[in-house]
mmCIF file of C-alpha atoms in Angstrom:
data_model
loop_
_atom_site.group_PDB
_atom_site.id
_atom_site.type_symbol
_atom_site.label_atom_id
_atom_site.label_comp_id
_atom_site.label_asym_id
_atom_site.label_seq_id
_atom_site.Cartn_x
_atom_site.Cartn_y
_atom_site.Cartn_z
ATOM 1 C CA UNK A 117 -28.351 -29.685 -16.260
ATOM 2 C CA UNK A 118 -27.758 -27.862 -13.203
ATOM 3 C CA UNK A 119 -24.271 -26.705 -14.080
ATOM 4 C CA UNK A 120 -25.351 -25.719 -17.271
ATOM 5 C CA UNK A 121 -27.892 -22.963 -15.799
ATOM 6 C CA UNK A 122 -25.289 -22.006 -13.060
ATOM 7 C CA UNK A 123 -23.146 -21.389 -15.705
ATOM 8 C CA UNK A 124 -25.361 -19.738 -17.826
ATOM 9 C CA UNK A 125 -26.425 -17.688 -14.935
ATOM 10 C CA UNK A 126 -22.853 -16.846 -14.396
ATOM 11 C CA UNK A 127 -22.428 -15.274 -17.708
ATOM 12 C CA UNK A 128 -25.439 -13.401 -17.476
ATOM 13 C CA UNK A 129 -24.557 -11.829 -14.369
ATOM 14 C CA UNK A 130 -21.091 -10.892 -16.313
ATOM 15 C CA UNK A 131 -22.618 -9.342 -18.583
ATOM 16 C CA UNK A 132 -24.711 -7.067 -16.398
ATOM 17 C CA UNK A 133 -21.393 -6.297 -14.512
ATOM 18 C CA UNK A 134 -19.295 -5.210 -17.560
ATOM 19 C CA UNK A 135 -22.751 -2.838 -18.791
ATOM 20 C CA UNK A 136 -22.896 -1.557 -15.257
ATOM 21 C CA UNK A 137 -19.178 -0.790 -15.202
ATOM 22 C CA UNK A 138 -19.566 1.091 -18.584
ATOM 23 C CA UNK A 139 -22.572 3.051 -17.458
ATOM 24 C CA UNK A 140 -21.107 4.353 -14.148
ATOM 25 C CA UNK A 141 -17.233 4.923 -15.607
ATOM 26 C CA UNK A 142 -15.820 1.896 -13.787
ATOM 27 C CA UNK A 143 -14.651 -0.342 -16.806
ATOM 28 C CA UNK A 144 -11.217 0.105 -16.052
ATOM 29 C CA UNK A 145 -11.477 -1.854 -12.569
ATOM 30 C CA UNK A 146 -11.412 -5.667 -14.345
ATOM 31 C CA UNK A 147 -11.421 -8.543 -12.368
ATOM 32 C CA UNK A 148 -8.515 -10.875 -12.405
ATOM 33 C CA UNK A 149 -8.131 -13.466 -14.861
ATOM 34 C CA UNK A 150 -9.760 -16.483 -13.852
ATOM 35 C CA UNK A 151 -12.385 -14.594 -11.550
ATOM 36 C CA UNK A 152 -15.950 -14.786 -12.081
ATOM 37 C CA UNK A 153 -18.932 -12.832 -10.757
ATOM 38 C CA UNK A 154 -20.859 -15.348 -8.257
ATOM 39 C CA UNK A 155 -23.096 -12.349 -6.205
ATOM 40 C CA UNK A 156 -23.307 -8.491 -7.311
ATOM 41 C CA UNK A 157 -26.058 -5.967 -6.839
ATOM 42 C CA UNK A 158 -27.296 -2.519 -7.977
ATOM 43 C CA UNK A 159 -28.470 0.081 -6.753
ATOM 44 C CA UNK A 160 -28.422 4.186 -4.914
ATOM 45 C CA UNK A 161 -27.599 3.963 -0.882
ATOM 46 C CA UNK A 162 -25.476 5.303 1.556
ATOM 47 C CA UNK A 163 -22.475 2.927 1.885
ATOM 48 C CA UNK A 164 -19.384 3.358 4.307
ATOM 49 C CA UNK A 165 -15.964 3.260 3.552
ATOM 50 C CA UNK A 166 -12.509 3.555 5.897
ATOM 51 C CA UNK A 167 -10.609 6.016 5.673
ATOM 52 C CA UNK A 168 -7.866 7.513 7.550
ATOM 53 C CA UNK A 169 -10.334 9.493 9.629
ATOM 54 C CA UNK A 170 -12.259 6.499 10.415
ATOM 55 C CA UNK A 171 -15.334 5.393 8.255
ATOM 56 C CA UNK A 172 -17.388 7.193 6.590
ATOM 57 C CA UNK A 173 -21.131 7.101 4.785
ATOM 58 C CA UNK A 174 -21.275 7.993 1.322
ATOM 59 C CA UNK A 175 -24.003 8.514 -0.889
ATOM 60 C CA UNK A 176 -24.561 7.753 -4.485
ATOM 61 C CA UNK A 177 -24.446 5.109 -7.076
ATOM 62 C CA UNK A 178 -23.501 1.662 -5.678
ATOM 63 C CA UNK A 179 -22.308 -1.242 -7.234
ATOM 64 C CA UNK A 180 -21.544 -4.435 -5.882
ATOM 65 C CA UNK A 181 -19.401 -7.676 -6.852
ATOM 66 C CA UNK A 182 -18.492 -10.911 -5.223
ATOM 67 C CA UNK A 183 -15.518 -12.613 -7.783
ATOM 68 C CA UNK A 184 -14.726 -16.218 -7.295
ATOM 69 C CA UNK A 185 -12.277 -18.282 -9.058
ATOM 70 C CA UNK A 186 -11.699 -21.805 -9.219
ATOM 71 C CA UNK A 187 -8.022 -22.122 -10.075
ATOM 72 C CA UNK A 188 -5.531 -24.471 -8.769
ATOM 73 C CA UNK A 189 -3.430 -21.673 -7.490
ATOM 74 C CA UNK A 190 -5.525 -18.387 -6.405
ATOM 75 C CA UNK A 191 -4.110 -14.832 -5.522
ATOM 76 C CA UNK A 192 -3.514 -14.187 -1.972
ATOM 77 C CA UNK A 193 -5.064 -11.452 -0.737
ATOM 78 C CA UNK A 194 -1.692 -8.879 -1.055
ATOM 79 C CA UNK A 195 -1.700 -10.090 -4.758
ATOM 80 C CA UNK A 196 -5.639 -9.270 -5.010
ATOM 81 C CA UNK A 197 -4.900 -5.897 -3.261
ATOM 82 C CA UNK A 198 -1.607 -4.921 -5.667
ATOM 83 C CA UNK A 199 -4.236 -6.031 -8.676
ATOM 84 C CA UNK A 200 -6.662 -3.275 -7.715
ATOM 85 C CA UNK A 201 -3.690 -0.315 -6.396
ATOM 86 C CA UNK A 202 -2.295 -0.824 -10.239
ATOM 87 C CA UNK A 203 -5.584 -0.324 -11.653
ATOM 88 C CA UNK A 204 -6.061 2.922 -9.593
ATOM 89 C CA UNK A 205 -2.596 3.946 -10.407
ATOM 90 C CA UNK A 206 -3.603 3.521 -14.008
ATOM 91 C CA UNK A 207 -6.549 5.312 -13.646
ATOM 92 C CA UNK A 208 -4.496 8.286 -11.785
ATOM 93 C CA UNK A 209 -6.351 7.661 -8.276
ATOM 94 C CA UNK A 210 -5.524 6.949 -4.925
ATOM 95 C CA UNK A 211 -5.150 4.482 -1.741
ATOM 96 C CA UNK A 212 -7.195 6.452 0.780
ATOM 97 C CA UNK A 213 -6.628 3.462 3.108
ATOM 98 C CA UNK A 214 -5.262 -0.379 3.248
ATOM 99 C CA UNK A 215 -5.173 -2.757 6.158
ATOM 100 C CA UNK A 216 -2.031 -3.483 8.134
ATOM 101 C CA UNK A 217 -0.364 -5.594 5.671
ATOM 102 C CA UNK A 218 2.184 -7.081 8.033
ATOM 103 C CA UNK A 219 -0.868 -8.202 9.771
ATOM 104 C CA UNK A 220 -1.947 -10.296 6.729
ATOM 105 C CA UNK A 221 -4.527 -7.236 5.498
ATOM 106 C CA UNK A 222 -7.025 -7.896 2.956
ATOM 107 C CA UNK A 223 -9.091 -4.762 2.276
ATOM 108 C CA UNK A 224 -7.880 -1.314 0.833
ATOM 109 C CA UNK A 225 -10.234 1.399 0.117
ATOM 110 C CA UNK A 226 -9.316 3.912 -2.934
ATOM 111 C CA UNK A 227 -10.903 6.697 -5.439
ATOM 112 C CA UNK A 228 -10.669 8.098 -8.630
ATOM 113 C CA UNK A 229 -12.278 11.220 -10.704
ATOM 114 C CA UNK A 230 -13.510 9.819 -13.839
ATOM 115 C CA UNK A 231 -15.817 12.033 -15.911
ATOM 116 C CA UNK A 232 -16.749 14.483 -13.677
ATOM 117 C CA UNK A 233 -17.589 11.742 -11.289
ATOM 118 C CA UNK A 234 -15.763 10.410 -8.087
ATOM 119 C CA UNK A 235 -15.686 7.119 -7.817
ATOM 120 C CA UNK A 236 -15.156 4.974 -4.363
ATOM 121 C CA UNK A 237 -13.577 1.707 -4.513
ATOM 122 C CA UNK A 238 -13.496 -0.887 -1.832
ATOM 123 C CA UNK A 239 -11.572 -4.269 -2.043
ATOM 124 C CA UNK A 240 -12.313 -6.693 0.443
ATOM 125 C CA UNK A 241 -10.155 -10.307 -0.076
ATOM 126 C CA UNK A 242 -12.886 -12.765 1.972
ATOM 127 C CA UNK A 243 -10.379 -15.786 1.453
ATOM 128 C CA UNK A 244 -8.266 -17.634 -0.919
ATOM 129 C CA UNK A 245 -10.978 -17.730 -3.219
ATOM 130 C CA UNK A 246 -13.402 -14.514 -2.984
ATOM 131 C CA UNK A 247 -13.263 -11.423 -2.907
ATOM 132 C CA UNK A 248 -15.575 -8.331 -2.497
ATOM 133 C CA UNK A 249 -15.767 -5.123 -4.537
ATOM 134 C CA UNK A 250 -17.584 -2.361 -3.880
ATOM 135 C CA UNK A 251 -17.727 0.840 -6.395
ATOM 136 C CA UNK A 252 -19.510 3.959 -5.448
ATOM 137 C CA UNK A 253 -20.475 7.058 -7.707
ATOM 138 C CA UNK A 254 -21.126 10.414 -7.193
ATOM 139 C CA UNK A 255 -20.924 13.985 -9.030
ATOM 140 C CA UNK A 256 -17.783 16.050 -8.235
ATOM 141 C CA UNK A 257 -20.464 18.915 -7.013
ATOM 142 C CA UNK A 258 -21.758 16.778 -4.471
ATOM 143 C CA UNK A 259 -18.108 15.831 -2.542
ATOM 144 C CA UNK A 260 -17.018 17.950 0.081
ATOM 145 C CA UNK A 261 -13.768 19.823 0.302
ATOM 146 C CA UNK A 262 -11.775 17.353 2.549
ATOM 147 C CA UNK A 263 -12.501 14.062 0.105
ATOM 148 C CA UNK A 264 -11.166 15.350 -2.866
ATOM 149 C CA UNK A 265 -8.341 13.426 -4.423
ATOM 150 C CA UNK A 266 -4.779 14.315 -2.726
ATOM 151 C CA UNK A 267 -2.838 13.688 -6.392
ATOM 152 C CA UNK A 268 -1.230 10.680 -8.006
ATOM 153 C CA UNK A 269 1.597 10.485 -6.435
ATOM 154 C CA UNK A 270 0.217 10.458 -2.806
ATOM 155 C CA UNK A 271 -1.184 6.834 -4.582
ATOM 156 C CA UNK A 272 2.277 5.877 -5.719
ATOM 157 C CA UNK A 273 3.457 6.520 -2.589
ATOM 158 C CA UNK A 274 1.000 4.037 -0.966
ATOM 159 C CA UNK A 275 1.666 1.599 -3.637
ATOM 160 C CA UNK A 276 5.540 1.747 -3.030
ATOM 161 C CA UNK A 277 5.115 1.840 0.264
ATOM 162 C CA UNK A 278 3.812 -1.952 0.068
ATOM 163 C CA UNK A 279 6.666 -3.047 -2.108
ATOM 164 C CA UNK A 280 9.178 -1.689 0.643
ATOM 165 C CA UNK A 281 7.237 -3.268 3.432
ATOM 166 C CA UNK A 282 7.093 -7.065 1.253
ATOM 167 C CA UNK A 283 11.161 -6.131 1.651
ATOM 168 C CA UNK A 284 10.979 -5.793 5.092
ATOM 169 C CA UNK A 285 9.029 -8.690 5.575
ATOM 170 C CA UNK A 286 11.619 -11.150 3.783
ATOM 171 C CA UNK A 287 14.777 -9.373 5.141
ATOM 172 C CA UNK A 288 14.195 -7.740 8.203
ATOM 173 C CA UNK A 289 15.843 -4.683 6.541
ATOM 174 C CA UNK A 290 15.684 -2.163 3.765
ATOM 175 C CA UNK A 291 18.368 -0.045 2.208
ATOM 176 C CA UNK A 292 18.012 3.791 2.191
ATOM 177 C CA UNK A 293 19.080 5.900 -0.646
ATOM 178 C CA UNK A 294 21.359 8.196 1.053
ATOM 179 C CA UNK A 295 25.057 8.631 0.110
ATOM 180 C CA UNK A 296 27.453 10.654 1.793
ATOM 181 C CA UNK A 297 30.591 12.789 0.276
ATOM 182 C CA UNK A 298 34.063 11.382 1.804
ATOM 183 C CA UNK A 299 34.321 12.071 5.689
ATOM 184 C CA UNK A 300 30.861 13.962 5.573
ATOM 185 C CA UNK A 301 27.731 13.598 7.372
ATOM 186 C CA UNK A 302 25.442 16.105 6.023
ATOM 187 C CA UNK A 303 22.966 15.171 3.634
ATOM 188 C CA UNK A 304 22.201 17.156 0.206
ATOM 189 C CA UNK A 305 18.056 16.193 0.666
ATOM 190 C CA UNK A 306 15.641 14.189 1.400
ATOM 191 C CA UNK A 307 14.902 11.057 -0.765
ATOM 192 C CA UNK A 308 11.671 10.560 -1.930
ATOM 193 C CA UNK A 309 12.093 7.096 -0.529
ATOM 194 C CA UNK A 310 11.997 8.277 3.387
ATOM 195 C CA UNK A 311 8.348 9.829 2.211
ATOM 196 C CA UNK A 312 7.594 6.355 1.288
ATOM 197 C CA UNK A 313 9.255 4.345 4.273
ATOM 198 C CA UNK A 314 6.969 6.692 6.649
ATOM 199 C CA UNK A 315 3.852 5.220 4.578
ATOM 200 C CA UNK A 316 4.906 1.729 4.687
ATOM 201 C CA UNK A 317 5.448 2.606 8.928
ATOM 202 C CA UNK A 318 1.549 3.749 8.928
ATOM 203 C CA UNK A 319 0.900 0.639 7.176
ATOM 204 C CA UNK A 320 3.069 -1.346 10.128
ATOM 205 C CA UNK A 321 2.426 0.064 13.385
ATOM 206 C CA UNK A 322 3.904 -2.865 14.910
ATOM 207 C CA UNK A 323 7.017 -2.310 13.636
ATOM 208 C CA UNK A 324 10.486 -0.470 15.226
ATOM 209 C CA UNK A 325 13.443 0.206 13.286
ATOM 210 C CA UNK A 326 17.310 1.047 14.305
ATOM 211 C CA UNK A 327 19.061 3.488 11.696
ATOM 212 C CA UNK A 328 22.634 1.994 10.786
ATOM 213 C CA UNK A 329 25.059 4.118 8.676
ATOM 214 C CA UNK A 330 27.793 3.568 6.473
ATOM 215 C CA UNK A 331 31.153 4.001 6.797
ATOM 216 C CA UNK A 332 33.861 5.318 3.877
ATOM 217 C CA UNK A 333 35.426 2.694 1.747
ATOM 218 C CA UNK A 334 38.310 2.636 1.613
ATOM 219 C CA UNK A 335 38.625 3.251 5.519
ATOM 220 C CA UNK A 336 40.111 6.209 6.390
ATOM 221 C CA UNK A 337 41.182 7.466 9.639
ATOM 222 C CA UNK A 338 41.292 6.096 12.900
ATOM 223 C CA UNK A 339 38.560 3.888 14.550
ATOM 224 C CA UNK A 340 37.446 6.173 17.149
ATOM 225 C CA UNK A 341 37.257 8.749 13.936
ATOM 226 C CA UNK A 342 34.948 6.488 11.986
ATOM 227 C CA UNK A 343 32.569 5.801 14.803
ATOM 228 C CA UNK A 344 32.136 9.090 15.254
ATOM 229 C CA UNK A 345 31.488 10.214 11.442
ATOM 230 C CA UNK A 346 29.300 7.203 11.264
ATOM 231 C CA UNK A 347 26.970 8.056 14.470
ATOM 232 C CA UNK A 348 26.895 11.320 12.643
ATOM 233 C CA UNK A 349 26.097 10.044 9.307
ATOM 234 C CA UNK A 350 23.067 7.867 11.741
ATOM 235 C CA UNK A 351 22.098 11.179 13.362
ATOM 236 C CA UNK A 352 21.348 12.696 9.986
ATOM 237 C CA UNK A 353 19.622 9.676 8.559
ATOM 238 C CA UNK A 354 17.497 9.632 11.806
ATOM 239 C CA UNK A 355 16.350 13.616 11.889
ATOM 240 C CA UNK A 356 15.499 13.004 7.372
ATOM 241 C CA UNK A 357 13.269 9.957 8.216
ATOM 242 C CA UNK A 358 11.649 11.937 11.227
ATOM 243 C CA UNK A 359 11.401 15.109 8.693
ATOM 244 C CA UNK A 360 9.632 12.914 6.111
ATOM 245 C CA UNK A 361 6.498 11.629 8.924
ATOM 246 C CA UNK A 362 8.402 8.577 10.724
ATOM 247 C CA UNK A 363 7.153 8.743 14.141
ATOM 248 C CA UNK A 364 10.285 9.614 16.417
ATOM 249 C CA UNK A 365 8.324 6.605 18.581
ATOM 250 C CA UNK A 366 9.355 3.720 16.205
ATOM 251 C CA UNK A 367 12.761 4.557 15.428
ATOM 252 C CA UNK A 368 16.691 4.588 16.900
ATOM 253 C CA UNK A 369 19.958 5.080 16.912
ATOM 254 C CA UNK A 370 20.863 3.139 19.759
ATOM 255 C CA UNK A 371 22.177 -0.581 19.290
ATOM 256 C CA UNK A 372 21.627 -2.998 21.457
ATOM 257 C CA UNK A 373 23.660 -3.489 25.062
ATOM 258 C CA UNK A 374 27.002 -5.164 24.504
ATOM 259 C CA UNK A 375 26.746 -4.705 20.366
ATOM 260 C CA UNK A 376 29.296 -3.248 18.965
ATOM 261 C CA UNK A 377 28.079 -0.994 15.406
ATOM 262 C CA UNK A 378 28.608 -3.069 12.157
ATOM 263 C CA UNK A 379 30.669 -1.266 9.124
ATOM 264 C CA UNK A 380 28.561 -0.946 6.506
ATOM 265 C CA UNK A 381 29.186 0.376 2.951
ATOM 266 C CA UNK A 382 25.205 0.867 2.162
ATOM 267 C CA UNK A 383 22.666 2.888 5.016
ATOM 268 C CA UNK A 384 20.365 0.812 6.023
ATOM 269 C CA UNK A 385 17.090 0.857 8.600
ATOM 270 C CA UNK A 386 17.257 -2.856 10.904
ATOM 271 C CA UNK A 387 13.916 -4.368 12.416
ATOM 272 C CA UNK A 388 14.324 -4.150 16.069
#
């Protein structure tokens, strides 16, 4: 009897989530299949959310929801997180700001303009089992200057910037997309991919990386001659990644004492 009314109040409380959703423009933030509400209020307060500034105390229409799932095999909290930064993608918002995720971070705090409204969302993995989601409403009008969104791809950025740091994280390295005429060291531009690389480093400040550059294949020239086009060719990598927001602090050229430089056909950053 008493799972029958827990699970009848479950459903109830579903409900009330997906008309809430509907009435304050948030239907497009689903829970995970397999997750169920289990706590969630209603109501108009001040809440706080992180951002890169530190927190800050909104006002507006509040929403809250507590999902729990009872599957075999939950989502971790990166797979909860990556959930939620597609949905926002979708939507055409933003990551405002996610936890260290090299640190095992389980919260990430985004928004989105839907209808004339902004919307605040905070994700909050409690464990391998629950998670927290806050959603916060408020007329365009009533947002200052300084929280409006930055654009979609600022989000895409963020979002990418996860998938290169999951790389990291299994390899201990990540290949740039640079490529270098025959016996040249100068770069055309920028890839969009250092922009991305200095998000993931925000993400990571733990982390320190040395720059490694490739040489010419088929080897030409003598080996004096390629060690100097290739710390050239590491120079120019090094000044494009501190151009696109890498902290000079966390990255360098230098290998370590009594290490010779590998030849490598592909540039590549190295964990320290």
């Amino acid at each position: 009897m008493r799972t029958k009314v827990y699970l009848l109040f479950l459903v109830l409380v579903f409900c009330l989530h997906i008309r809430t959703a509907d009435a304050i423009g948030i239907s497009s933030f689903q829970p995970i299949n397999g997750y169920l509400v289990s706590k969630s209020d209603v109501g108009a307060e001040s809440v706080r959310f992180m951002t890169d500034k530190g927190m800050t105390a909104l006002e507006g229409k509040h929403s809250y929801f507590r999902y729990h799932t009872n599957q075999r095999k939950p989502y971790t909290a990166r797979m909860v997180l990556e959930h939620y930064m597609r949905l926002l993608e979708k939507a055409g918002g933003e990551v405002v700001w996610i936890e260290n995720a090299s640190l095992g971070g389980k919260r990430l705090v985004g928004k989105v303009n839907i209808n004339g409204h902004e919307t605040w969302i905070s994700v909050e993995a409690k464990d391998l089992r629950n998670y927290d989601i806050s959603f916060l409403e408020r007329t365009l009008a009533e947002v200052p200057k300084p929280y409006y969104s930055r654009n979609t791809q600022a989000m895409i950025n963020d979002a990418e910037a996860i998938t290169l740091l999951a790389t990291v994280d299994k390899t201990k390295q990540l290949q740039l997309d640079v490529s270098f005429k025959q016996g040249r060291s100068a770069l055309s531009s920028i890839p969009p991919q250092f922009i991305r690389i200095a998000a993931m480093m925000r993400m990571a400040p733990d982390y320190y990386f040395r720059v490694e550059a490739p040489i010419d294949f088929p080897s030409i020239g003598t080996s004096e001659e390629r060690r100097l086009l290739m710390k050239d060719r590491q120079m120019a990598i090094y000044n494009a990644l501190i151009a696109s927001g890498v902290p000079s602090s966390r990255l360098t050229t230098e290998y370590p004492l009594g290490h010779d430089p590998e030849e490598i056909s592909k540039a590549r950053i190295v964990l320290k």
